[in-house]
Every structure is written in structure tokens, then in C-alpha cells.
């Protein structure tokens, strides 16, 4: 079992690179190699009211390659969504997650599908992390039947209940009490699982968040509040919105951890730690220090309230995919070409899914009246002209 | 109050009246009396007993035995896991309730009055009502929001609003308004069993009132259908629709009208959403006159919707303009005399019914 300690910072680790083996057979297939490797997080964790977990994270080649592939897929998906929006195939709101992929991917690595995740409207990648397919994403964005919500939800309303993904919410902050409710139900049902309720730095000031946190702490609910702090609530920088932007401390009596959200391994470690904590001791807050390359949504260029230098600086220094790429290369887990091939594959997957999604038809007009209720009781509903269009709800 | 078929004095031919359920009044033939409070309590008790997923949450529901004693004894019987006292944080606990419903539990969330539901209204509408639709059926929300609604006595403007019209305008919600003990039991049990979000609007002044309940009503399997109104009193001359406490007022008005030779049909709506348009329209087609009664604000109210429905469906049958009796178009005053003027009284309903029957009633001078 080869264990190697390596600082996973962005420094060129040329001196630590072992000569690449040309004989592939000397290496186990990268996709299944579970030889443990321990890697240090970029920075140590900062904690509030608790002891921080170790910054040495156990991982393996298979996991790192999965991180790379999944993040590359998410990145490609979001960029493709940008193009589709500009081509007017996606309408309304479209909030992109590129830059924040490490949070979605690191979290999944620490938990199971019995744990619940709920988030706000920047939900495409979180949905994919829970097992949603690219077809379901693109079809939903384009309002087609093959969409995860059959075209009736749109970008902000992705759900996947069978893997405990509860959306997809448009009202800032509402998802946090909902997430605490999921945790309540998990505890009530004795399921030994936890809920991750994600919210942004903008939502962190919402009153209902503190109401829900108070109840969660009183009732020892296995609720993990995850602040994806990308430093801007739409166009408002955190220092303009929060008297205290130390979101991991805002729980007061609730412990918190500040995490480098651009480091998938740090995210994984923090989520693992949080899950253990929540099952025993009730709520905990994780603040993920992350960044979105796009503006708040497709109608926001994202450059009026922050400098292009800042954006490109983050891309250079902290990009989550590049971090994993460097790790993989420096540990000799794959060649540059292999990684590029993965990126090509992923690009093709995305293109294929878009083509397939474009084939999916728009919903039937009768779908206007479906799912208003779970049990319609034969009640009547009406179209714009009720003498022309009416329906009986099944 | 047995529904009695009355012969029209003027010898007009009587269209055959189908034996409507209420005519037989099988529910109210027994001797036992039960208060609305006890009805609600027993309904909660039975549903919690039958289904371990049902739990109760709200301010003072546990140790205090309920602000209005509706949940008396439940904490002792079911324990603190299932009867949860919450802090005074409606947005927080309503959201938690909806989240629990997402996961598959069946929460009953109590608002001490529905005035406080405004703190949580985003969760009722955006998190609960719309979720099944937005998710194309993945996320059903089997939650009940219940509590007293409308005016009490002397509690002032912030504690007296009726929310029936607001909630009933929202697709995805079911909105119920019990009047009698039978209604309270049957509708609450139906609401708890229903897989959709239900807003259950009680009335504080009705909690202490007793009504006769039959053995059928007392049975633990008793349930009333959601979306069906009840004809409390069959009549020929004018239809009076009402819900909650106003049903009692309408029935009293009907007794007074009877002495003046006007035979009123009183409909207890029971369900504001879905609204039982077919029962209302069938009644108006029979009587040709309509008075709607509600406690809440008149503009965009329940009566406005009923009037529109009748004008759309049964215009040719109307022999008089639709009359609306509603709460006064003002915030609720405190002084007893002003409060009395702000809430519909029996004489208001009588007067409106007479107007609908073209009995000359001198109009008050315009203010």
C-alpha cells in the first residue's frame, strides 16, 4: 500500500513527479484502483465551537479520477447551458454553478443516497451529483417532456426524490427550514441519515434560517447547514450584506467549520466530519469558500461588481478541476492525454445529451392541469378562458 | 333542523326534489352532543393513533394542552416526539413541517391564529402548494395547517382577519372551513389523510359550541369528502351560502325569513377550495336568488368568486342581482359597538335575502 504525503497546493510539484511509466500494465486500471492515498487539504480547516478535523484526507486513484470526470462533466454542462441560453433554447432564469463543482462532488463522496440534499436555485450540478442524468437536465432547461420535472419546473426546480434530492427552490432561504424538516423526519423515522441544506452567502442573513437553526439545535436534528459562500449575493458583495461574513460562526451556539470549497478533498473531509457530528450532536454549519465564474444568472454579466482580474485570478489559482488534475498528474495516476481524453468524452456526452434533449417534445397541453394535486378529487380547474378550457383534476 | 320539503304557497308546480343527503339528515338524528373543540381533539387523537407518521407541531400544543385546548391530552398520550411545542417562529416551524412532509411524514402544523400564518405564508404557498406541480408529481406534500381563523371577540385589527379568500385563490392548496362538530371531525380526518397541503380554517368562537353527533360521526373511520358542500337547510326561495361561523348566522336568518314567508336554502360550503360550484349552482337554479355570506373582507372575497361562478354558469336562472354580505371593508375595530358593525349580523343576512326577493327594504342613505 503506497502512501504518499504530498502538499496539494498549486506549487509546481515537478521535483516530486516520478517518471511516467510508459507501460500501462504496470499501473492498475485507474478507474478501479482503490489503493489509499493520503492528501493534505490546501489549507487547514477553521472551526467554531468544535475541534477541526485533520487536513489529511484519505482518498484513492479511483476517487480522484471520479472527481475529475464528474467535475469536468459538470463544468462542460454549465458552459453548454450558457450557449443554449444565448441561443434562446433556455428561457427565464438560469443560474450556473461553474467554479463551485467541488462542493457538489466532494459532498457526494462523503455521504450516501440515504442522506438528503436540498439546495436553492443553482441546482443543476447538485442534481447531477445525486444521480440525475444530463438528458434530464437539458430537457428540463429547455422545457421538454424528458426533463426531470417533465418540463414543468425549469432550471430552479430540479428534484430527484428517489435519491433524496429535494430540489431546487426559488425563494432565497426557504430551503433551509425545509432541509431542517427533512432532518426532523429522518430522526423521527430513525433512519440514521442526515440532511445537507445548502444556501448562499446572500441567504445566510435570512431570519428563517436562524429560526430553523434554533429549532434544530433544540431538537438535536441531524441537519448540516452548508453555506456555499461565493462571496456575492447577486451583485452585492458579502461585506455589503453581512455585518459578520464569518458565516461558519453565525450559528453562535451551533458549531461551524470553514472549508476551502474549491478543494474537493477538503469538502469531502468536512462533510464526513459534519455527518458524524450531526448524527451524534445535532446541527452544524459548514462554510464552503467557493466562487462562481458566471454572474448570478444569465442576465448578469458578473463583471460590474467584481473585476475580471479577480475572476481570472481564481481560475488560475484555485480552479477545482485544475487542482485535481495536478494531483492526478503529480501522483502519476493518469497521463495528461488520458485526462484530456476524459474531457473529450465528457464533452461528447454533453453534446449527445443536448441533441437528445432537443428531440424531446414539449409537454402535451393536457399537462397544464396535471399534478396540481396528488389527489384531484374530481375538482375543476380552468384555463385563461374558462368557457373554452376547463379540466377535471384526477 | 330537519330539512322539510315545503309547498309553494302560490300553487306553482313543485319540481321533484331528489332526496339529497341533507334532507334525510341521517347524521344528526342521534342524541349525543359534542363541542367543536372535542370534535377536533378526537379527530386528531384518532388520526395520530391510526398513523404513526402523523405528528402535531405548534406553539403551546403540548404542555399547555393547546392555546385553545384543542390538543388537550395529546402530549400525554403520544409523547413529546409526536406532539412538539415550537418556539414563536412561524416561518421556521412551518418550513420544517413542509420539509418533513416532503420526506413522507404527515405533519399537522398549528398556527395559534391564522393571522400568524402570514409569517409563514411563503412556505404554505411556494414550498407546499406548488411543489407537486413544479416537480411533476415527485414531491407531494401531505401537510395540514390548522388553527382559528377570522374574528374572535374584541381582539382588534391584527388578530381578526379571515384568510379563506387568500388561501383559496392558490392552486395546489385545499382549504376547508368546518362549521359543526360533524364538519370538524369529518373534515379534519379527511385533511390529515389527504396527500395534498390543506389549510384548515377553524373558528375560535365555535370551539365551545355543541352540536348533535350521530354514531356514524363518532366512528373512528368517519370522514367527509373534501370539495363537497352541505345543504344545511333545504329551501325554495333564496339560496344563502355561508361558511364557518356564518352558517349559524345564516340558519338563524332563515328562521326569521320563514316567518316572513321566505323559504331560504342554506348551504354550508365546508370546502372553499375546491369550491362546490355544482351544488351552489344547482341550488341557485332552483331558487333563482343568491345571498353570499362571509366574515372576511369583501373585495376579492369568497362571495365574489361565488357570484362570478353563478353569473357564468347560471345567469339565465337569476331573478335578482346576487347579494353579498361580508365583513366591513375596514380593519377590525376594538370598541364593541364598532366591532358589531364590522362583522355580519343576522339582520344583515335577512335584509339582503329580502332584497333578493324584491321585498321592499328602504335603502340606507349613501354615506
XYZ file of C-alpha atoms in Angstrom:
761
model
C 0.000 0.000 0.000
C 1.822 3.044 -1.202
C 1.130 6.044 0.951
C 2.469 9.342 -0.177
C 2.190 12.628 1.627
C 2.002 15.474 -0.737
C 1.185 19.103 -0.325
C -1.639 19.583 -2.750
C -1.108 23.284 -3.262
C -0.729 24.831 -6.620
C 3.051 24.838 -6.462
C 4.725 23.068 -9.263
C 5.497 19.648 -7.892
C 7.964 18.782 -10.604
C 10.536 17.679 -8.096
C 8.087 15.135 -6.731
C 6.986 13.740 -10.056
C 8.066 10.253 -10.604
C 8.960 9.368 -14.175
C 5.793 8.411 -16.009
C 5.651 4.739 -16.661
C 5.211 4.005 -20.308
C 3.967 0.513 -19.661
C 0.345 0.935 -18.703
C 0.188 -2.616 -17.454
C 2.430 -1.675 -14.533
C -0.374 0.505 -13.205
C -3.714 -0.875 -12.142
C -6.710 0.383 -14.183
C -7.196 3.884 -12.871
C -10.949 3.685 -12.690
C -10.936 0.891 -10.142
C -7.741 1.444 -8.221
C -8.674 1.929 -4.623
C -5.167 1.991 -3.190
C -5.394 4.512 -0.400
C -3.577 7.768 -0.819
C -3.493 10.483 1.789
C -3.500 14.047 0.600
C -3.459 17.247 2.574
C -6.071 19.889 2.008
C -4.972 23.207 0.584
C -5.452 24.984 3.871
C -6.331 23.769 7.352
C -9.941 23.936 8.497
C -11.003 26.797 10.745
C -13.502 25.811 13.382
C -16.051 27.432 15.642
C -17.216 25.689 18.824
C -15.725 22.384 17.760
C -12.447 20.709 17.001
C -11.471 20.862 13.366
C -10.944 17.602 11.502
C -7.491 16.707 10.258
C -6.408 18.206 6.981
C -5.053 14.819 5.878
C -7.689 13.278 3.687
C -7.828 9.664 2.672
C -8.596 9.112 -0.959
C -7.597 6.791 -3.789
C -6.925 6.946 -7.524
C -10.416 5.844 -8.419
C -11.958 8.572 -6.335
C -9.673 11.268 -7.692
C -10.396 10.253 -11.244
C -14.092 10.255 -10.444
C -13.737 13.747 -9.039
C -12.008 14.854 -12.198
C -14.535 13.299 -14.502
C -17.583 14.431 -12.584
C -16.371 17.997 -12.232
C -15.353 18.123 -15.880
C -18.824 16.892 -16.784
C -20.480 19.497 -14.606
C -18.261 22.244 -15.969
C -18.984 21.277 -19.545
C -22.708 21.011 -18.798
C -22.911 24.504 -17.357
C -20.956 26.049 -20.213
C -23.208 24.285 -22.680
C -26.219 25.647 -20.810
C -24.776 29.138 -21.247
C -24.718 28.629 -25.032
C -28.213 27.183 -25.083
C -29.498 30.158 -23.116
C -27.888 32.595 -25.551
C -29.464 30.595 -28.373
C -32.798 31.175 -26.600
C -33.418 27.464 -26.119
C -33.409 28.014 -22.373
C -35.746 30.693 -21.052
C -36.297 32.582 -17.843
C -33.805 32.040 -15.089
C -30.583 30.087 -15.440
C -28.114 30.171 -12.557
C -24.835 28.463 -13.351
C -22.568 26.644 -10.956
C -19.254 26.542 -12.818
C -16.469 27.133 -10.338
C -18.392 25.553 -7.480
C -18.243 21.949 -8.702
C -16.000 20.765 -5.865
C -18.782 21.306 -3.342
C -21.231 19.036 -5.155
C -18.653 16.384 -5.869
C -16.838 16.392 -2.531
C -20.134 16.176 -0.655
C -21.318 13.140 -2.602
C -18.042 11.375 -1.833
C -18.706 11.655 1.892
C -22.345 10.591 2.004
C -24.882 8.095 0.639
C -28.105 8.459 -1.259
C -29.944 7.902 2.031
C -28.702 11.268 3.165
C -30.766 14.162 1.879
C -29.642 17.214 -0.021
C -31.695 20.342 -0.571
C -30.463 23.488 -2.230
C -31.621 26.750 -3.799
C -31.831 27.554 -7.498
C -28.208 26.983 -8.526
C -29.042 23.314 -8.603
C -28.012 21.726 -11.923
C -24.734 20.212 -10.692
C -26.136 19.200 -7.309
C -28.832 17.306 -9.194
C -26.255 15.539 -11.354
C -24.267 14.661 -8.238
C -27.367 12.936 -6.880
C -27.590 10.783 -9.968
C -29.579 12.981 -12.312
C -28.775 12.472 -15.997
C -27.619 15.073 -18.496
C -30.699 14.399 -20.582
C -32.942 15.179 -17.633
C -31.016 18.415 -17.070
C -31.030 19.729 -20.632
C -34.555 18.613 -21.365
C -35.823 20.335 -18.234
C -33.895 23.509 -19.050
C -35.475 23.512 -22.480
C -38.918 22.733 -21.088
C -39.312 19.282 -22.621
C -41.053 16.109 -21.538
C -37.793 14.242 -20.860
C -36.890 16.794 -18.216
C -36.644 15.724 -14.604
C -39.769 17.736 -13.850
C -41.307 16.937 -17.238
C -40.669 20.484 -18.359
C -42.961 21.980 -15.748
C -40.337 23.165 -13.299
C -37.465 24.737 -15.164
C -33.922 25.480 -14.075
C -34.750 26.218 -10.474
C -36.957 23.191 -9.840
C -34.975 20.006 -10.336
C -35.888 17.167 -7.960
C -34.860 13.548 -7.557
C -36.750 12.097 -4.648
C -35.535 8.542 -5.187
C -32.026 9.683 -4.341
C -33.218 12.067 -1.659
C -32.636 15.263 -3.599
C -35.365 17.665 -2.603
C -34.790 20.484 -5.051
C -34.418 23.117 -6.461
C -36.011 26.159 -4.670
C -36.573 29.639 -5.974
C -37.214 31.574 -2.774
C -33.930 32.603 -1.163
C -33.510 30.931 2.205
C -36.725 28.869 2.163
C -34.780 25.675 1.541
C -33.069 25.886 4.934
C -36.129 25.332 7.147
C -37.263 22.744 4.608
C -33.920 20.984 4.998
C -34.241 21.052 8.774
C -37.661 19.482 8.269
C -36.069 16.691 6.262
C -33.626 16.156 9.106
C -36.535 16.129 11.540
C -38.218 13.418 9.511
C -35.025 11.389 9.285
C -34.649 11.476 13.051
C -38.373 10.777 13.574
C -38.080 7.758 11.287
C -34.843 6.636 12.951
C -33.118 6.465 9.581
C -29.593 7.263 10.840
C -29.102 9.630 7.966
C -28.514 13.370 7.708
C -29.625 16.311 5.601
C -27.378 18.837 3.899
C -29.241 22.121 3.417
C -27.278 24.344 1.041
C -27.622 28.104 0.843
C -25.576 31.064 -0.323
C -23.906 33.968 1.396
C -26.905 36.057 0.357
C -29.367 33.714 2.043
C -27.207 33.488 5.163
C -28.843 36.609 6.563
C -32.411 35.279 6.261
C -34.342 35.213 9.523
C -35.976 31.880 8.790
C -32.537 30.303 8.709
C -31.971 31.253 12.323
C -35.464 30.152 13.267
C -34.802 26.748 11.757
C -31.343 26.530 13.286
C -32.750 27.319 16.721
C -35.304 24.543 16.444
C -32.709 22.139 15.017
C -30.406 22.797 17.937
C -33.228 22.480 20.479
C -34.387 19.197 18.990
C -30.906 17.833 18.061
C -31.799 17.416 14.429
C -29.202 15.844 12.084
C -29.142 18.987 9.959
C -25.998 20.251 8.276
C -26.288 23.800 7.008
C -23.860 24.385 4.179
C -23.173 27.970 3.196
C -21.794 27.996 -0.345
C -20.069 31.313 0.093
C -19.238 32.530 -3.385
C -18.848 35.998 -1.898
C -21.600 37.674 -3.873
C -25.318 37.659 -3.263
C -26.321 38.542 -6.823
C -24.487 41.851 -7.204
C -23.867 42.520 -3.552
C -20.526 41.577 -2.080
C -20.649 39.801 1.265
C -19.121 42.694 3.177
C -22.005 44.908 1.994
C -24.694 42.471 3.098
C -23.423 40.919 6.300
C -22.151 42.681 9.346
C -20.373 39.433 10.077
C -19.388 37.491 6.924
C -17.860 34.744 9.064
C -20.810 32.553 8.157
C -19.414 29.481 9.881
C -19.595 31.396 13.166
C -23.084 32.769 12.689
C -24.684 29.778 14.359
C -23.480 31.112 17.696
C -24.135 28.042 19.849
C -24.074 25.799 16.756
C -20.567 24.650 15.792
C -19.153 25.566 12.418
C -16.307 24.818 10.083
C -14.758 26.939 7.374
C -13.699 24.897 4.351
C -11.874 25.592 1.104
C -14.789 24.928 -1.202
C -12.526 24.749 -4.257
C -10.800 21.671 -2.855
C -12.980 18.596 -3.363
C -10.998 16.628 -0.808
C -11.460 19.318 1.832
C -15.176 19.329 1.069
C -15.296 15.565 1.393
C -13.473 15.631 4.712
C -15.693 18.372 6.089
C -18.905 16.638 5.026
C -17.740 13.349 6.524
C -16.941 15.152 9.756
C -20.237 17.006 9.699
C -22.268 13.852 9.131
C -20.664 12.149 12.116
C -21.243 15.247 14.207
C -24.852 15.735 13.176
C -25.835 12.147 13.903
C -24.490 12.467 17.440
C -24.762 16.121 18.381
C -27.262 17.870 16.174
C -26.782 20.739 13.744
C -23.500 22.061 12.396
C -22.653 24.748 9.843
C -20.170 24.301 7.030
C -18.979 27.385 5.193
C -17.594 26.480 1.785
C -15.298 29.183 0.488
C -16.082 28.919 -3.191
C -16.541 31.022 -6.323
C -18.797 31.222 -9.331
C -17.242 32.190 -12.642
C -20.552 33.245 -14.166
C -22.658 36.090 -12.928
C -25.574 35.469 -10.625
C -27.684 34.324 -13.552
C -27.578 34.526 -17.311
C -28.891 38.082 -17.187
C -25.941 39.185 -15.078
C -22.557 39.621 -16.780
C -20.939 39.250 -13.373
C -18.360 41.900 -14.056
C -19.985 45.072 -12.849
C -19.456 44.295 -9.191
C -16.211 42.371 -9.418
C -13.086 42.749 -11.534
C -12.137 40.479 -14.392
C -8.769 40.130 -12.685
C -10.442 38.671 -9.641
C -12.313 36.125 -11.742
C -9.284 35.102 -13.785
C -7.152 35.063 -10.663
C -9.395 32.496 -9.041
C -9.429 30.469 -12.225
C -5.629 30.432 -12.225
C -5.028 29.781 -8.581
C -7.963 27.856 -7.247
C -9.913 26.162 -10.013
C -11.246 22.900 -8.554
C -10.725 20.841 -11.686
C -7.179 22.065 -12.167
C -6.386 21.191 -8.579
C -7.455 17.607 -9.114
C -5.720 17.457 -12.467
C -2.445 18.460 -10.833
C -2.967 15.937 -8.078
C -3.642 13.154 -10.523
C -0.627 14.023 -12.630
C 1.728 14.534 -9.745
C 0.720 11.215 -8.245
C 1.108 9.602 -11.586
C -2.412 8.286 -11.574
C -3.051 9.153 -15.211
C -1.321 10.848 -18.099
C -2.167 14.257 -19.445
C -3.515 12.601 -22.522
C -5.781 10.335 -20.502
C -7.208 13.332 -18.712
C -7.703 15.179 -21.958
C -9.457 12.109 -23.308
C -11.783 12.174 -20.338
C -12.568 15.787 -21.093
C -13.264 14.919 -24.717
C -15.533 12.065 -23.655
C -17.393 14.308 -21.310
C -17.827 16.922 -23.985
C -19.292 14.334 -26.293
C -21.610 13.088 -23.579
C -22.884 16.603 -23.090
C -23.328 17.178 -26.815
C -25.174 13.889 -27.202
C -27.459 14.688 -24.302
C -28.274 18.090 -25.783
C -29.077 16.522 -29.132
C -31.310 14.006 -27.437
C -32.967 16.667 -25.331
C -33.735 18.711 -28.423
C -35.610 15.703 -29.788
C -37.806 15.514 -26.726
C -41.194 17.110 -27.330
C -42.705 19.905 -25.280
C -45.351 18.780 -22.799
C -48.844 17.984 -24.039
C -51.348 20.806 -23.394
C -53.213 18.452 -21.071
C -50.175 18.585 -18.784
C -51.292 22.092 -17.916
C -53.694 20.511 -15.466
C -51.744 17.504 -14.212
C -50.119 17.326 -10.769
C -51.926 20.349 -9.363
C -52.918 17.941 -6.619
C -51.664 14.472 -5.771
C -55.334 13.582 -5.364
C -57.547 15.768 -7.516
C -60.903 14.575 -6.177
C -62.533 15.473 -9.460
C -62.140 19.172 -8.732
C -62.396 21.580 -11.632
C -59.670 23.767 -12.977
C -59.769 26.396 -15.684
C -57.711 27.864 -18.481
C -57.449 31.558 -19.243
C -60.877 31.486 -20.846
C -62.848 29.215 -18.563
C -65.674 28.811 -21.024
C -63.167 27.495 -23.513
C -60.750 25.462 -21.430
C -61.631 23.567 -18.298
C -60.411 20.313 -16.820
C -61.271 17.860 -14.118
C -58.359 17.156 -11.823
C -57.812 13.463 -11.354
C -83.114 21.312 11.980
C -84.640 18.714 9.724
C -84.904 19.636 6.101
C -88.561 19.796 5.344
C -89.952 19.978 1.870
C -92.210 23.000 1.712
C -95.098 23.532 -0.634
C -95.026 26.791 -2.512
C -97.963 28.926 -1.383
C -98.802 30.184 -4.841
C -99.529 26.735 -6.163
C -96.720 26.632 -8.656
C -95.748 23.157 -9.605
C -93.045 21.747 -7.497
C -90.100 20.321 -9.363
C -89.221 16.943 -7.919
C -86.559 17.277 -5.337
C -84.113 14.443 -5.330
C -83.577 13.026 -1.863
C -80.391 14.890 -1.198
C -78.338 13.528 1.674
C -79.076 16.513 3.882
C -82.821 16.084 3.524
C -82.585 12.782 5.275
C -80.200 14.294 7.829
C -79.094 10.878 8.907
C -76.071 12.359 10.586
C -77.897 14.488 13.091
C -80.591 12.129 14.258
C -78.753 10.878 17.352
C -78.945 12.381 20.819
C -75.235 12.840 21.617
C -73.863 16.386 21.704
C -70.222 17.243 21.147
C -68.402 20.546 21.180
C -66.330 21.545 18.161
C -63.313 21.545 20.446
C -63.852 17.932 21.449
C -64.546 17.031 17.854
C -61.212 18.416 16.725
C -59.425 16.812 19.653
C -60.938 13.411 18.973
C -60.168 13.664 15.270
C -56.514 14.456 15.984
C -56.352 11.674 18.540
C -57.806 9.078 16.204
C -55.636 10.026 13.238
C -52.493 10.046 15.357
C -53.442 6.670 16.706
C -54.095 5.226 13.262
C -50.966 6.510 11.535
C -47.587 6.857 13.276
C -46.458 9.305 10.606
C -48.930 11.919 11.853
C -47.489 14.401 14.324
C -48.588 17.747 15.727
C -46.425 20.849 15.898
C -47.105 24.402 17.012
C -46.951 26.908 19.831
C -48.312 25.616 23.152
C -49.754 22.452 21.611
C -48.008 20.194 24.112
C -47.506 21.124 27.723
C -50.010 23.974 27.661
C -52.554 21.484 26.200
C -53.164 23.842 23.302
C -53.760 27.580 23.346
C -57.453 26.808 22.897
C -57.200 23.319 24.393
C -57.735 21.654 21.046
C -54.749 19.355 21.637
C -55.600 18.572 25.237
C -54.253 15.229 26.416
C -52.331 14.507 23.227
C -48.868 15.109 24.643
C -49.563 12.738 27.491
C -50.907 10.102 25.151
C -48.406 10.335 22.287
C -45.307 11.784 23.885
C -43.025 14.684 23.032
C -41.733 13.095 19.816
C -45.148 13.402 18.217
C -46.530 16.486 19.952
C -43.973 19.229 19.512
C -44.002 22.578 21.238
C -42.287 25.110 19.000
C -40.730 28.500 19.651
C -42.659 31.504 18.344
C -41.128 31.212 14.904
C -43.806 30.520 12.312
C -41.571 30.818 9.253
C -39.143 28.345 10.787
C -41.568 25.726 12.008
C -43.885 25.904 9.029
C -40.858 25.317 6.787
C -39.754 22.446 8.971
C -43.243 20.985 8.737
C -43.222 21.188 4.943
C -39.756 19.603 4.809
C -40.983 16.756 6.995
C -43.918 16.318 4.624
C -41.515 16.201 1.653
C -39.805 13.248 3.345
C -43.125 11.447 3.831
C -44.309 12.296 7.321
C -47.770 13.773 7.888
C -47.413 16.942 9.909
C -50.273 18.877 11.444
C -48.949 22.396 11.938
C -50.966 24.628 14.204
C -50.997 28.397 13.877
C -52.242 29.960 17.055
C -54.369 32.060 14.785
C -54.152 32.335 11.042
C -53.070 35.934 11.395
C -49.664 34.493 12.308
C -49.676 32.301 9.250
C -48.643 35.383 7.304
C -45.195 34.931 8.824
C -45.087 31.561 7.139
C -47.148 32.188 4.042
C -44.217 31.671 1.681
C -43.890 28.099 2.911
C -47.614 27.444 2.602
C -47.754 28.759 -0.960
C -44.323 28.339 -2.520
C -42.930 25.385 -0.605
C -46.148 23.413 -0.113
C -48.894 24.303 -2.580
C -46.813 24.454 -5.734
C -44.355 21.623 -5.175
C -46.351 18.740 -6.595
C -46.865 20.680 -9.807
C -43.303 22.023 -10.168
C -41.903 18.542 -9.643
C -44.435 16.897 -11.976
C -45.697 14.698 -9.169
C -42.455 13.753 -7.382
C -42.987 15.934 -4.333
C -46.403 15.616 -2.791
C -46.879 17.479 0.479
C -49.295 15.751 2.874
C -49.422 18.562 5.432
C -52.285 20.202 7.322
C -52.041 23.804 8.501
C -54.794 24.394 11.037
C -55.894 26.957 13.579
C -58.517 29.577 14.340
C -59.354 31.999 11.547
C -61.386 35.169 11.341
C -62.819 37.379 14.049
C -62.908 36.424 17.679
C -64.304 38.970 20.123
C -62.582 42.250 20.865
C -59.144 41.161 19.690
C -58.630 44.056 17.318
C -57.386 44.520 13.799
C -54.260 42.380 13.802
C -55.967 39.336 15.262
C -59.229 39.221 13.363
C -58.609 38.663 9.674
C -60.236 35.886 7.667
C -57.806 34.188 5.279
C -60.221 31.975 3.366
C -60.146 34.044 0.172
C -56.379 34.458 0.096
C -55.537 30.785 0.550
C -58.401 29.541 -1.563
C -57.147 31.518 -4.551
C -53.996 29.408 -4.709
C -53.980 26.291 -6.891
C -52.436 23.311 -5.170
C -53.997 24.043 -1.779
C -57.158 22.616 -0.332
C -58.981 24.985 2.000
C -61.576 23.700 4.443
C -63.905 25.590 6.763
C -65.772 23.407 9.238
C -68.877 24.716 10.951
C -70.414 21.973 13.099
C -68.863 19.204 15.180
C -69.613 16.775 12.404
C -67.757 19.051 9.996
C -64.858 19.420 12.406
C -64.411 15.682 12.817
C -65.046 14.623 9.278
C -63.093 17.355 7.563
C -60.063 17.243 9.861
C -59.779 13.493 9.462
C -60.094 13.885 5.708
C -57.494 16.650 5.729
C -54.954 14.592 7.649
C -55.443 11.635 5.324
C -55.229 13.778 2.197
C -51.896 13.715 0.341
C -52.062 17.422 -0.512
C -51.467 20.545 1.606
C -54.664 21.516 3.420
C -55.392 24.847 5.078
C -57.906 24.055 7.788
C -59.662 27.213 8.981
C -61.363 26.799 12.341
C -63.129 29.489 14.339
C -62.414 30.324 17.943
C -65.982 31.319 18.743
C -67.220 27.926 17.525
C -64.879 25.857 19.682
C -67.246 25.883 22.658
C -70.436 25.323 20.677
C -72.145 21.955 20.869
C -73.768 20.122 18.009
C -75.547 16.788 17.801
C -73.372 13.962 16.511
C -74.559 10.568 15.360
C -72.842 7.259 15.954
C -71.601 7.374 12.417
C -69.858 10.689 13.070
C -68.327 9.306 16.240
C -66.874 6.293 14.498
C -63.110 6.470 14.013
C -63.439 5.773 10.320
C -65.764 8.744 9.782
C -64.577 11.061 7.071
C -66.233 13.768 4.994
C -65.452 14.295 1.319
C -63.303 17.291 0.509
C -64.825 19.592 -2.071
C -68.484 18.951 -1.231
C -70.787 21.498 0.340
C -73.662 20.544 2.609
C -77.193 21.828 2.309
C -77.975 22.586 5.935
C -81.490 23.729 5.254
C -83.465 22.997 2.121
C -85.449 25.908 0.751
C -87.240 27.234 -2.292
C -86.950 30.973 -2.450
C -83.393 32.111 -1.968
C -80.005 30.434 -1.627
C -77.758 31.599 1.168
C -74.158 30.386 1.058
C -72.000 30.633 4.148
C -69.039 29.002 5.823
C -67.736 28.581 9.336
C -69.476 30.674 11.976
C -71.611 32.459 9.426
C -73.504 29.214 8.772
C -75.036 29.626 12.217
C -75.990 33.210 11.375
C -77.474 32.110 8.052
C -79.581 29.453 9.737
C -80.899 31.990 12.233
C -81.647 34.345 9.363
C -83.540 31.557 7.634
C -85.757 31.085 10.700
C -86.560 34.802 10.698
C -87.195 34.797 6.960
C -89.534 31.849 7.314
C -91.859 33.963 9.432
C -91.987 36.425 6.540
C -92.840 33.669 4.110
C -89.399 33.426 2.564
C -88.040 29.893 2.485
C -84.270 30.073 2.412
C -81.901 27.309 1.389
C -78.729 27.457 3.451
C -75.560 25.965 2.032
C -72.642 25.226 4.353
C -69.719 25.433 1.939
C -67.361 23.267 4.065
C -64.746 23.468 1.327
C -63.614 26.800 -0.124
C -61.090 25.123 -2.379
C -62.175 23.044 -4.220
C -65.382 25.068 -4.206
C -68.533 23.024 -4.735
C -69.774 25.059 -7.657
C -72.187 22.391 -8.793
C -74.105 22.327 -5.508
C -74.209 26.114 -5.405
C -75.364 26.428 -8.996
C -77.934 23.655 -8.670
C -79.371 25.478 -5.694
C -79.481 28.835 -7.470
C -81.107 27.239 -10.478
C -83.803 26.093 -8.086
C -84.272 29.271 -6.039
C -83.151 31.880 -8.623
C -81.752 34.142 -5.925
C -78.448 34.198 -4.094
C -77.008 35.790 -0.990
C -73.382 35.019 -0.179
C -72.234 35.436 3.402
C -68.683 35.585 4.711
C -66.856 37.138 7.600
C -63.827 38.299 5.677
C -63.109 41.414 3.679
C -65.470 41.891 0.747
C -63.092 42.804 -2.028
C -61.863 39.735 -3.913
C -63.609 37.571 -1.336
C -65.273 34.185 -1.399
C -68.637 35.773 -2.227
C -67.113 37.478 -5.246
C -65.969 34.118 -6.585
C -69.347 32.504 -5.929
C -71.119 35.388 -7.635
C -68.855 35.100 -10.666
C -69.390 31.357 -10.831
C -73.166 31.745 -10.724
C -73.168 34.535 -13.309
C -71.060 32.353 -15.604
C -72.935 29.101 -15.119
C -76.490 30.069 -14.223
C -77.077 33.598 -15.470
C -80.415 32.823 -17.063
C -81.700 31.444 -13.779
C -81.054 34.559 -11.733
C -84.161 36.576 -10.982
C -82.301 39.175 -8.951
C -78.769 40.501 -8.617
C -76.511 38.461 -6.359
C -76.242 39.942 -2.861
C -73.015 39.848 -0.871
C -72.791 40.080 2.891
C -69.214 40.313 4.156
C -67.111 41.827 6.876
C -66.852 45.590 6.674
C -64.191 46.946 4.358
C -62.092 48.239 7.241
C -59.534 46.918 9.725
C -61.382 45.393 12.663
C -62.105 47.988 15.336
C -61.962 47.250 19.043
C -64.928 49.139 20.544
C -67.826 46.727 20.936
C -70.325 48.782 19.003
C -67.944 49.328 16.099
C -66.949 45.687 16.106
C -70.580 44.741 15.863
C -70.885 46.955 12.783
C -67.773 45.395 11.245
C -68.948 41.786 11.311
C -72.048 40.427 9.505
C -75.063 40.157 11.787
C -78.154 38.015 11.322
C -80.224 41.060 10.413
C -77.789 41.854 7.563
C -78.423 38.458 6.038
C -82.177 38.811 6.488
C -82.157 42.213 4.823
C -80.083 41.020 1.884
C -82.329 37.995 1.375
C -85.370 40.234 1.313
C -83.712 42.492 -1.231
C -83.001 39.472 -3.373
C -86.673 38.621 -3.109
C -87.642 42.163 -4.066
C -89.348 42.751 -0.760
C -89.137 46.473 -0.395
C -86.476 47.319 2.058
C -85.711 51.019 2.343
C -82.119 51.577 1.257
C -79.896 53.273 3.766
C -78.708 56.712 2.667
C -75.303 56.510 0.980
C -72.508 57.513 3.372
